[in-house]
Amino acid sequence: MSNWSWDYNPSEEYITDGLPVGVVAEVERIVTELAALGPDSVRVGRPLDREGGLREFDILGGRGFVSFLPVPRNECVYVCNITWYGLGEDQ
């Protein structure tokens, strides 16, 4: 288990505004798992050909994606953006 945490950047209100509750819950579940990976989170998601930097990970079967930034020096995974295509809004 890792000592890493996660947070929204710039803020939860800014990033989650207007998103269905189920989408936000799924993103928070995913970033909790990314934080548990600790320093290995720099290799998860896209781009596949390099480590670090802003990463992307599909959510809810490709109906959107989360952009996140793992920062080893802060031991934190920052959620920077959530893109939701609005399909299956019953989430």
GROMACS .gro file of N, CA, C and O in nm:
model
  364
    1MET      N    1   0.083  -0.118   0.000
    1MET     CA    2   0.000   0.000   0.000
    1MET      C    3   0.087   0.125   0.000
    1MET      O    4   0.194   0.128   0.059
    2SER      N    5   0.039   0.227  -0.063
    2SER     CA    6   0.115   0.351  -0.081
    2SER      C    7   0.069   0.459   0.017
    2SER      O    8  -0.043   0.457   0.066
    3ASN      N    9   0.155   0.554   0.043
    3ASN     CA   10   0.120   0.671   0.123
    3ASN      C   11   0.069   0.785   0.036
    3ASN      O   12   0.045   0.895   0.085
    4TRP      N   13   0.056   0.760  -0.093
    4TRP     CA   14   0.011   0.863  -0.185
    4TRP      C   15  -0.136   0.896  -0.160
    4TRP      O   16  -0.212   0.815  -0.109
    5SER      N   17  -0.174   1.017  -0.199
    5SER     CA   18  -0.312   1.061  -0.191
    5SER      C   19  -0.354   1.113  -0.328
    5SER      O   20  -0.276   1.107  -0.423
    6TRP      N   21  -0.474   1.163  -0.338
    6TRP     CA   22  -0.519   1.226  -0.462
    6TRP      C   23  -0.598   1.351  -0.427
    6TRP      O   24  -0.648   1.366  -0.317
    7ASP      N   25  -0.610   1.440  -0.527
    7ASP     CA   26  -0.683   1.565  -0.506
    7ASP      C   27  -0.726   1.618  -0.643
    7ASP      O   28  -0.676   1.575  -0.746
    8TYR      N   29  -0.820   1.710  -0.641
    8TYR     CA   30  -0.860   1.780  -0.763
    8TYR      C   31  -0.770   1.901  -0.782
    8TYR      O   32  -0.733   1.968  -0.686
    9ASN      N   33  -0.738   1.932  -0.909
    9ASN     CA   34  -0.660   2.050  -0.939
    9ASN      C   35  -0.719   2.118  -1.062
    9ASN      O   36  -0.715   2.059  -1.170
   10PRO      N   37  -0.784   2.232  -1.053
   10PRO     CA   38  -0.773   2.329  -0.946
   10PRO      C   39  -0.868   2.305  -0.828
   10PRO      O   40  -0.831   2.333  -0.715
   11SER      N   41  -0.990   2.256  -0.849
   11SER     CA   42  -1.081   2.231  -0.737
   11SER      C   43  -1.187   2.130  -0.779
   11SER      O   44  -1.216   2.113  -0.898
   12GLU      N   45  -1.245   2.064  -0.681
   12GLU     CA   46  -1.352   1.967  -0.709
   12GLU      C   47  -1.470   2.035  -0.779
   12GLU      O   48  -1.525   1.982  -0.876
   13GLU      N   49  -1.509   2.151  -0.731
   13GLU     CA   50  -1.623   2.222  -0.789
   13GLU      C   51  -1.600   2.255  -0.936
   13GLU      O   52  -1.690   2.241  -1.018
   14TYR      N   53  -1.481   2.300  -0.968
   14TYR     CA   54  -1.450   2.338  -1.106
   14TYR      C   55  -1.452   2.216  -1.199
   14TYR      O   56  -1.506   2.222  -1.309
   15ILE      N   57  -1.395   2.107  -1.154
   15ILE     CA   58  -1.380   1.989  -1.241
   15ILE      C   59  -1.507   1.908  -1.252
   15ILE      O   60  -1.538   1.853  -1.357
   16THR      N   61  -1.586   1.898  -1.146
   16THR     CA   62  -1.703   1.809  -1.147
   16THR      C   63  -1.833   1.880  -1.177
   16THR      O   64  -1.938   1.814  -1.187
   17ASP      N   65  -1.832   2.009  -1.193
   17ASP     CA   66  -1.954   2.086  -1.217
   17ASP      C   67  -2.033   2.031  -1.335
   17ASP      O   68  -1.981   2.022  -1.446
   18GLY      N   69  -2.156   1.993  -1.311
   18GLY     CA   70  -2.245   1.947  -1.417
   18GLY      C   71  -2.235   1.799  -1.451
   18GLY      O   72  -2.311   1.750  -1.535
   19LEU      N   73  -2.142   1.728  -1.391
   19LEU     CA   74  -2.127   1.585  -1.421
   19LEU      C   75  -2.224   1.501  -1.338
   19LEU      O   76  -2.253   1.535  -1.223
   20PRO      N   77  -2.274   1.390  -1.395
   20PRO     CA   78  -2.358   1.300  -1.316
   20PRO      C   79  -2.282   1.244  -1.196
   20PRO      O   80  -2.160   1.222  -1.202
   21VAL      N   81  -2.354   1.221  -1.088
   21VAL     CA   82  -2.294   1.172  -0.964
   21VAL      C   83  -2.219   1.040  -0.986
   21VAL      O   84  -2.111   1.019  -0.931
   22GLY      N   85  -2.273   0.952  -1.068
   22GLY     CA   86  -2.208   0.823  -1.095
   22GLY      C   87  -2.075   0.837  -1.166
   22GLY      O   88  -1.983   0.759  -1.142
   23VAL      N   89  -2.063   0.936  -1.251
   23VAL     CA   90  -1.937   0.962  -1.321
   23VAL      C   91  -1.831   1.008  -1.221
   23VAL      O   92  -1.718   0.959  -1.220
   24VAL      N   93  -1.869   1.101  -1.135
   24VAL     CA   94  -1.776   1.151  -1.033
   24VAL      C   95  -1.733   1.037  -0.941
   24VAL      O   96  -1.615   1.023  -0.909
   25ALA      N   97  -1.828   0.953  -0.901
   25ALA     CA   98  -1.795   0.839  -0.813
   25ALA      C   99  -1.698   0.744  -0.880
   25ALA      O  100  -1.603   0.695  -0.816
   26GLU      N  101  -1.716   0.718  -1.009
   26GLU     CA  102  -1.625   0.628  -1.082
   26GLU      C  103  -1.486   0.690  -1.093
   26GLU      O  104  -1.385   0.621  -1.076
   27VAL      N  105  -1.478   0.819  -1.121
   27VAL     CA  106  -1.348   0.886  -1.128
   27VAL      C  107  -1.278   0.878  -0.993
   27VAL      O  108  -1.159   0.846  -0.986
   28GLU      N  109  -1.350   0.903  -0.886
   28GLU     CA  110  -1.289   0.899  -0.753
   28GLU      C  111  -1.243   0.757  -0.717
   28GLU      O  112  -1.140   0.740  -0.653
   29ARG      N  113  -1.317   0.657  -0.762
   29ARG     CA  114  -1.274   0.518  -0.741
   29ARG      C  115  -1.144   0.491  -0.815
   29ARG      O  116  -1.049   0.434  -0.760
   30ILE      N  117  -1.136   0.535  -0.939
   30ILE     CA  118  -1.017   0.512  -1.020
   30ILE      C  119  -0.895   0.584  -0.963
   30ILE      O  120  -0.788   0.525  -0.950
   31VAL      N  121  -0.910   0.711  -0.925
   31VAL     CA  122  -0.793   0.783  -0.874
   31VAL      C  123  -0.751   0.734  -0.736
   31VAL      O  124  -0.633   0.744  -0.701
   32THR      N  125  -0.844   0.677  -0.661
   32THR     CA  126  -0.805   0.613  -0.535
   32THR      C  127  -0.713   0.495  -0.563
   32THR      O  128  -0.612   0.474  -0.495
   33GLU      N  129  -0.746   0.418  -0.666
   33GLU     CA  130  -0.660   0.305  -0.706
   33GLU      C  131  -0.527   0.354  -0.762
   33GLU      O  132  -0.423   0.293  -0.737
   34LEU      N  133  -0.529   0.462  -0.838
   34LEU     CA  134  -0.404   0.519  -0.890
   34LEU      C  135  -0.313   0.563  -0.776
   34LEU      O  136  -0.193   0.539  -0.778
   35ALA      N  137  -0.371   0.628  -0.675
   35ALA     CA  138  -0.291   0.671  -0.559
   35ALA      C  139  -0.233   0.550  -0.486
   35ALA      O  140  -0.120   0.555  -0.437
   36ALA      N  141  -0.308   0.440  -0.482
   36ALA     CA  142  -0.258   0.319  -0.416
   36ALA      C  143  -0.137   0.262  -0.491
   36ALA      O  144  -0.052   0.198  -0.431
   37LEU      N  145  -0.129   0.288  -0.622
   37LEU     CA  146  -0.013   0.244  -0.700
   37LEU      C  147   0.112   0.325  -0.667
   37LEU      O  148   0.224   0.281  -0.695
   38GLY      N  149   0.092   0.443  -0.612
   38GLY     CA  150   0.206   0.527  -0.577
   38GLY      C  151   0.286   0.568  -0.698
   38GLY      O  152   0.231   0.611  -0.799
   39PRO      N  153   0.419   0.552  -0.693
   39PRO     CA  154   0.504   0.597  -0.802
   39PRO      C  155   0.478   0.523  -0.934
   39PRO      O  156   0.512   0.574  -1.041
   40ASP      N  157   0.417   0.408  -0.929
   40ASP     CA  158   0.385   0.335  -1.054
   40ASP      C  159   0.273   0.402  -1.132
   40ASP      O  160   0.251   0.369  -1.249
   41SER      N  161   0.202   0.497  -1.071
   41SER     CA  162   0.093   0.565  -1.142
   41SER      C  163   0.143   0.649  -1.260
   41SER      O  164   0.065   0.685  -1.347
   42VAL      N  165   0.273   0.676  -1.266
   42VAL     CA  166   0.328   0.754  -1.378
   42VAL      C  167   0.330   0.673  -1.508
   42VAL      O  168   0.358   0.727  -1.614
   43ARG      N  169   0.298   0.543  -1.500
   43ARG     CA  170   0.298   0.457  -1.619
   43ARG      C  171   0.159   0.411  -1.660
   43ARG      O  172   0.145   0.335  -1.755
   44VAL      N  173   0.056   0.456  -1.591
   44VAL     CA  174  -0.081   0.412  -1.618
   44VAL      C  175  -0.145   0.503  -1.721
   44VAL      O  176  -0.127   0.624  -1.718
   45GLY      N  177  -0.222   0.446  -1.811
   45GLY     CA  178  -0.298   0.523  -1.909
   45GLY      C  179  -0.216   0.570  -2.027
   45GLY      O  180  -0.108   0.518  -2.055
   46ARG      N  181  -0.271   0.669  -2.097
   46ARG     CA  182  -0.205   0.726  -2.214
   46ARG      C  183  -0.126   0.849  -2.173
   46ARG      O  184  -0.166   0.918  -2.081
   47PRO      N  185  -0.019   0.880  -2.239
   47PRO     CA  186   0.042   0.813  -2.353
   47PRO      C  187   0.114   0.684  -2.313
   47PRO      O  188   0.167   0.674  -2.202
   48LEU      N  189   0.113   0.590  -2.404
   48LEU     CA  190   0.171   0.459  -2.376
   48LEU      C  191   0.322   0.455  -2.395
   48LEU      O  192   0.388   0.367  -2.343
   49ASP      N  193   0.376   0.550  -2.470
   49ASP     CA  194   0.518   0.544  -2.507
   49ASP      C  195   0.613   0.616  -2.412
   49ASP      O  196   0.732   0.617  -2.434
   50ARG      N  197   0.560   0.673  -2.303
   50ARG     CA  198   0.648   0.741  -2.207
   50ARG      C  199   0.581   0.748  -2.070
   50ARG      O  200   0.461   0.734  -2.057
   51GLU      N  201   0.664   0.775  -1.970
   51GLU     CA  202   0.616   0.787  -1.832
   51GLU      C  203   0.601   0.933  -1.795
   51GLU      O  204   0.663   1.021  -1.854
   52GLY      N  205   0.519   0.957  -1.691
   52GLY     CA  206   0.506   1.090  -1.634
   52GLY      C  207   0.424   1.184  -1.718
   52GLY      O  208   0.370   1.149  -1.822
   53GLY      N  209   0.413   1.305  -1.669
   53GLY     CA  210   0.334   1.407  -1.737
   53GLY      C  211   0.186   1.382  -1.722
   53GLY      O  212   0.142   1.293  -1.650
   54LEU      N  213   0.108   1.462  -1.791
   54LEU     CA  214  -0.037   1.449  -1.787
   54LEU      C  215  -0.077   1.318  -1.854
   54LEU      O  216  -0.034   1.289  -1.965
   55ARG      N  217  -0.158   1.237  -1.784
   55ARG     CA  218  -0.199   1.106  -1.833
   55ARG      C  219  -0.350   1.105  -1.854
   55ARG      O  220  -0.422   1.187  -1.796
   56GLU      N  221  -0.399   1.011  -1.935
   56GLU     CA  222  -0.542   0.993  -1.957
   56GLU      C  223  -0.579   0.848  -1.935
   56GLU      O  224  -0.502   0.758  -1.967
   57PHE      N  225  -0.700   0.829  -1.880
   57PHE     CA  226  -0.749   0.694  -1.854
   57PHE      C  227  -0.898   0.692  -1.887
   57PHE      O  228  -0.973   0.778  -1.840
   58ASP      N  229  -0.942   0.596  -1.969
   58ASP     CA  230  -1.083   0.584  -2.005
   58ASP      C  231  -1.167   0.551  -1.884
   58ASP      O  232  -1.124   0.478  -1.794
   59ILE      N  233  -1.290   0.604  -1.883
   59ILE     CA  234  -1.385   0.573  -1.776
   59ILE      C  235  -1.515   0.520  -1.834
   59ILE      O  236  -1.552   0.555  -1.946
   60LEU      N  237  -1.580   0.437  -1.757
   60LEU     CA  238  -1.712   0.384  -1.790
   60LEU      C  239  -1.721   0.332  -1.933
   60LEU      O  240  -1.803   0.375  -2.013
   61GLY      N  241  -1.633   0.239  -1.965
   61GLY     CA  242  -1.636   0.172  -2.094
   61GLY      C  243  -1.611   0.262  -2.213
   61GLY      O  244  -1.666   0.241  -2.319
   62GLY      N  245  -1.529   0.364  -2.195
   62GLY     CA  246  -1.494   0.453  -2.306
   62GLY      C  247  -1.593   0.566  -2.328
   62GLY      O  248  -1.584   0.637  -2.428
   63ARG      N  249  -1.687   0.587  -2.236
   63ARG     CA  250  -1.783   0.696  -2.250
   63ARG      C  251  -1.727   0.830  -2.202
   63ARG      O  252  -1.795   0.930  -2.200
   64GLY      N  253  -1.600   0.828  -2.166
   64GLY     CA  254  -1.531   0.948  -2.123
   64GLY      C  255  -1.391   0.913  -2.079
   64GLY      O  256  -1.347   0.799  -2.093
   65PHE      N  257  -1.320   1.012  -2.029
   65PHE     CA  258  -1.186   0.984  -1.975
   65PHE      C  259  -1.152   1.087  -1.869
   65PHE      O  260  -1.210   1.195  -1.862
   66VAL      N  261  -1.058   1.049  -1.784
   66VAL     CA  262  -1.007   1.138  -1.681
   66VAL      C  263  -0.862   1.172  -1.716
   66VAL      O  264  -0.786   1.086  -1.757
   67SER      N  265  -0.828   1.300  -1.703
   67SER     CA  266  -0.689   1.344  -1.720
   67SER      C  267  -0.633   1.366  -1.580
   67SER      O  268  -0.695   1.436  -1.499
   68PHE      N  269  -0.519   1.305  -1.554
   68PHE     CA  270  -0.461   1.314  -1.421
   68PHE      C  271  -0.311   1.334  -1.430
   68PHE      O  272  -0.247   1.301  -1.530
   69LEU      N  273  -0.256   1.392  -1.323
   69LEU     CA  274  -0.114   1.420  -1.318
   69LEU      C  275  -0.056   1.359  -1.191
   69LEU      O  276  -0.082   1.408  -1.081
   70PRO      N  277   0.020   1.249  -1.204
   70PRO     CA  278   0.089   1.195  -1.087
   70PRO      C  279   0.216   1.275  -1.059
   70PRO      O  280   0.296   1.298  -1.149
   71VAL      N  281   0.232   1.322  -0.935
   71VAL     CA  282   0.346   1.405  -0.899
   71VAL      C  283   0.423   1.334  -0.787
   71VAL      O  284   0.385   1.343  -0.670
   72PRO      N  285   0.530   1.261  -0.823
   72PRO     CA  286   0.605   1.186  -0.722
   72PRO      C  287   0.656   1.270  -0.606
   72PRO      O  288   0.651   1.227  -0.491
   73ARG      N  289   0.703   1.391  -0.632
   73ARG     CA  290   0.760   1.471  -0.523
   73ARG      C  291   0.654   1.509  -0.419
   73ARG      O  292   0.685   1.529  -0.303
   74ASN      N  293   0.526   1.519  -0.461
   74ASN     CA  294   0.416   1.549  -0.369
   74ASN      C  295   0.345   1.423  -0.320
   74ASN      O  296   0.256   1.433  -0.237
   75GLU      N  297   0.382   1.309  -0.377
   75GLU     CA  298   0.314   1.182  -0.349
   75GLU      C  299   0.163   1.197  -0.364
   75GLU      O  300   0.085   1.161  -0.277
   76CYS      N  301   0.123   1.252  -0.478
   76CYS     CA  302  -0.017   1.282  -0.502
   76CYS      C  303  -0.052   1.263  -0.650
   76CYS      O  304   0.031   1.289  -0.737
   77VAL      N  305  -0.174   1.218  -0.675
   77VAL     CA  306  -0.229   1.211  -0.809
   77VAL      C  307  -0.335   1.320  -0.817
   77VAL      O  308  -0.430   1.322  -0.738
   78TYR      N  309  -0.317   1.413  -0.911
   78TYR     CA  310  -0.410   1.524  -0.926
   78TYR      C  311  -0.505   1.499  -1.042
   78TYR      O  312  -0.461   1.470  -1.153
   79VAL      N  313  -0.635   1.510  -1.016
   79VAL     CA  314  -0.736   1.503  -1.122
   79VAL      C  315  -0.743   1.641  -1.184
   79VAL      O  316  -0.779   1.739  -1.118
   80CYS      N  317  -0.709   1.649  -1.314
   80CYS     CA  318  -0.701   1.779  -1.382
   80CYS      C  319  -0.822   1.807  -1.470
   80CYS      O  320  -0.854   1.923  -1.496
   81ASN      N  321  -0.887   1.702  -1.520
   81ASN     CA  322  -1.002   1.720  -1.607
   81ASN      C  323  -1.079   1.590  -1.617
   81ASN      O  324  -1.020   1.482  -1.612
   82ILE      N  325  -1.210   1.602  -1.634
   82ILE     CA  326  -1.295   1.486  -1.663
   82ILE      C  327  -1.372   1.519  -1.789
   82ILE      O  328  -1.442   1.620  -1.794
   83THR      N  329  -1.355   1.437  -1.891
   83THR     CA  330  -1.430   1.452  -2.015
   83THR      C  331  -1.538   1.345  -2.018
   83THR      O  332  -1.507   1.226  -2.007
   84TRP      N  333  -1.663   1.389  -2.030
   84TRP     CA  334  -1.778   1.297  -2.031
   84TRP      C  335  -1.857   1.325  -2.156
   84TRP      O  336  -1.896   1.438  -2.182
   85TYR      N  337  -1.880   1.220  -2.236
   85TYR     CA  338  -1.950   1.235  -2.362
   85TYR      C  339  -2.101   1.242  -2.346
   85TYR      O  340  -2.172   1.265  -2.443
   86GLY      N  341  -2.151   1.220  -2.225
   86GLY     CA  342  -2.293   1.235  -2.198
   86GLY      C  343  -2.378   1.119  -2.240
   86GLY      O  344  -2.501   1.129  -2.243
   87LEU      N  345  -2.320   1.007  -2.274
   87LEU     CA  346  -2.395   0.889  -2.314
   87LEU      C  347  -2.432   0.809  -2.191
   87LEU      O  348  -2.350   0.795  -2.101
   88GLY      N  349  -2.551   0.757  -2.186
   88GLY     CA  350  -2.592   0.676  -2.071
   88GLY      C  351  -2.595   0.759  -1.945
   88GLY      O  352  -2.540   0.722  -1.845
   89GLU      N  353  -2.664   0.872  -1.951
   89GLU     CA  354  -2.662   0.967  -1.839
   89GLU      C  355  -2.732   0.915  -1.715
   89GLU      O  356  -2.743   0.986  -1.616
   90ASP      N  357  -2.776   0.791  -1.716
   90ASP     CA  358  -2.836   0.733  -1.597
   90ASP      C  359  -2.729   0.702  -1.492
   90ASP      O  360  -2.758   0.661  -1.383
   91GLN      N  361  -2.601   0.724  -1.527
   91GLN     CA  362  -2.493   0.701  -1.433
   91GLN      C  363  -2.507   0.798  -1.322
   91GLN      O  364  -2.439   0.856  -1.262
   0.00000   0.00000   0.00000
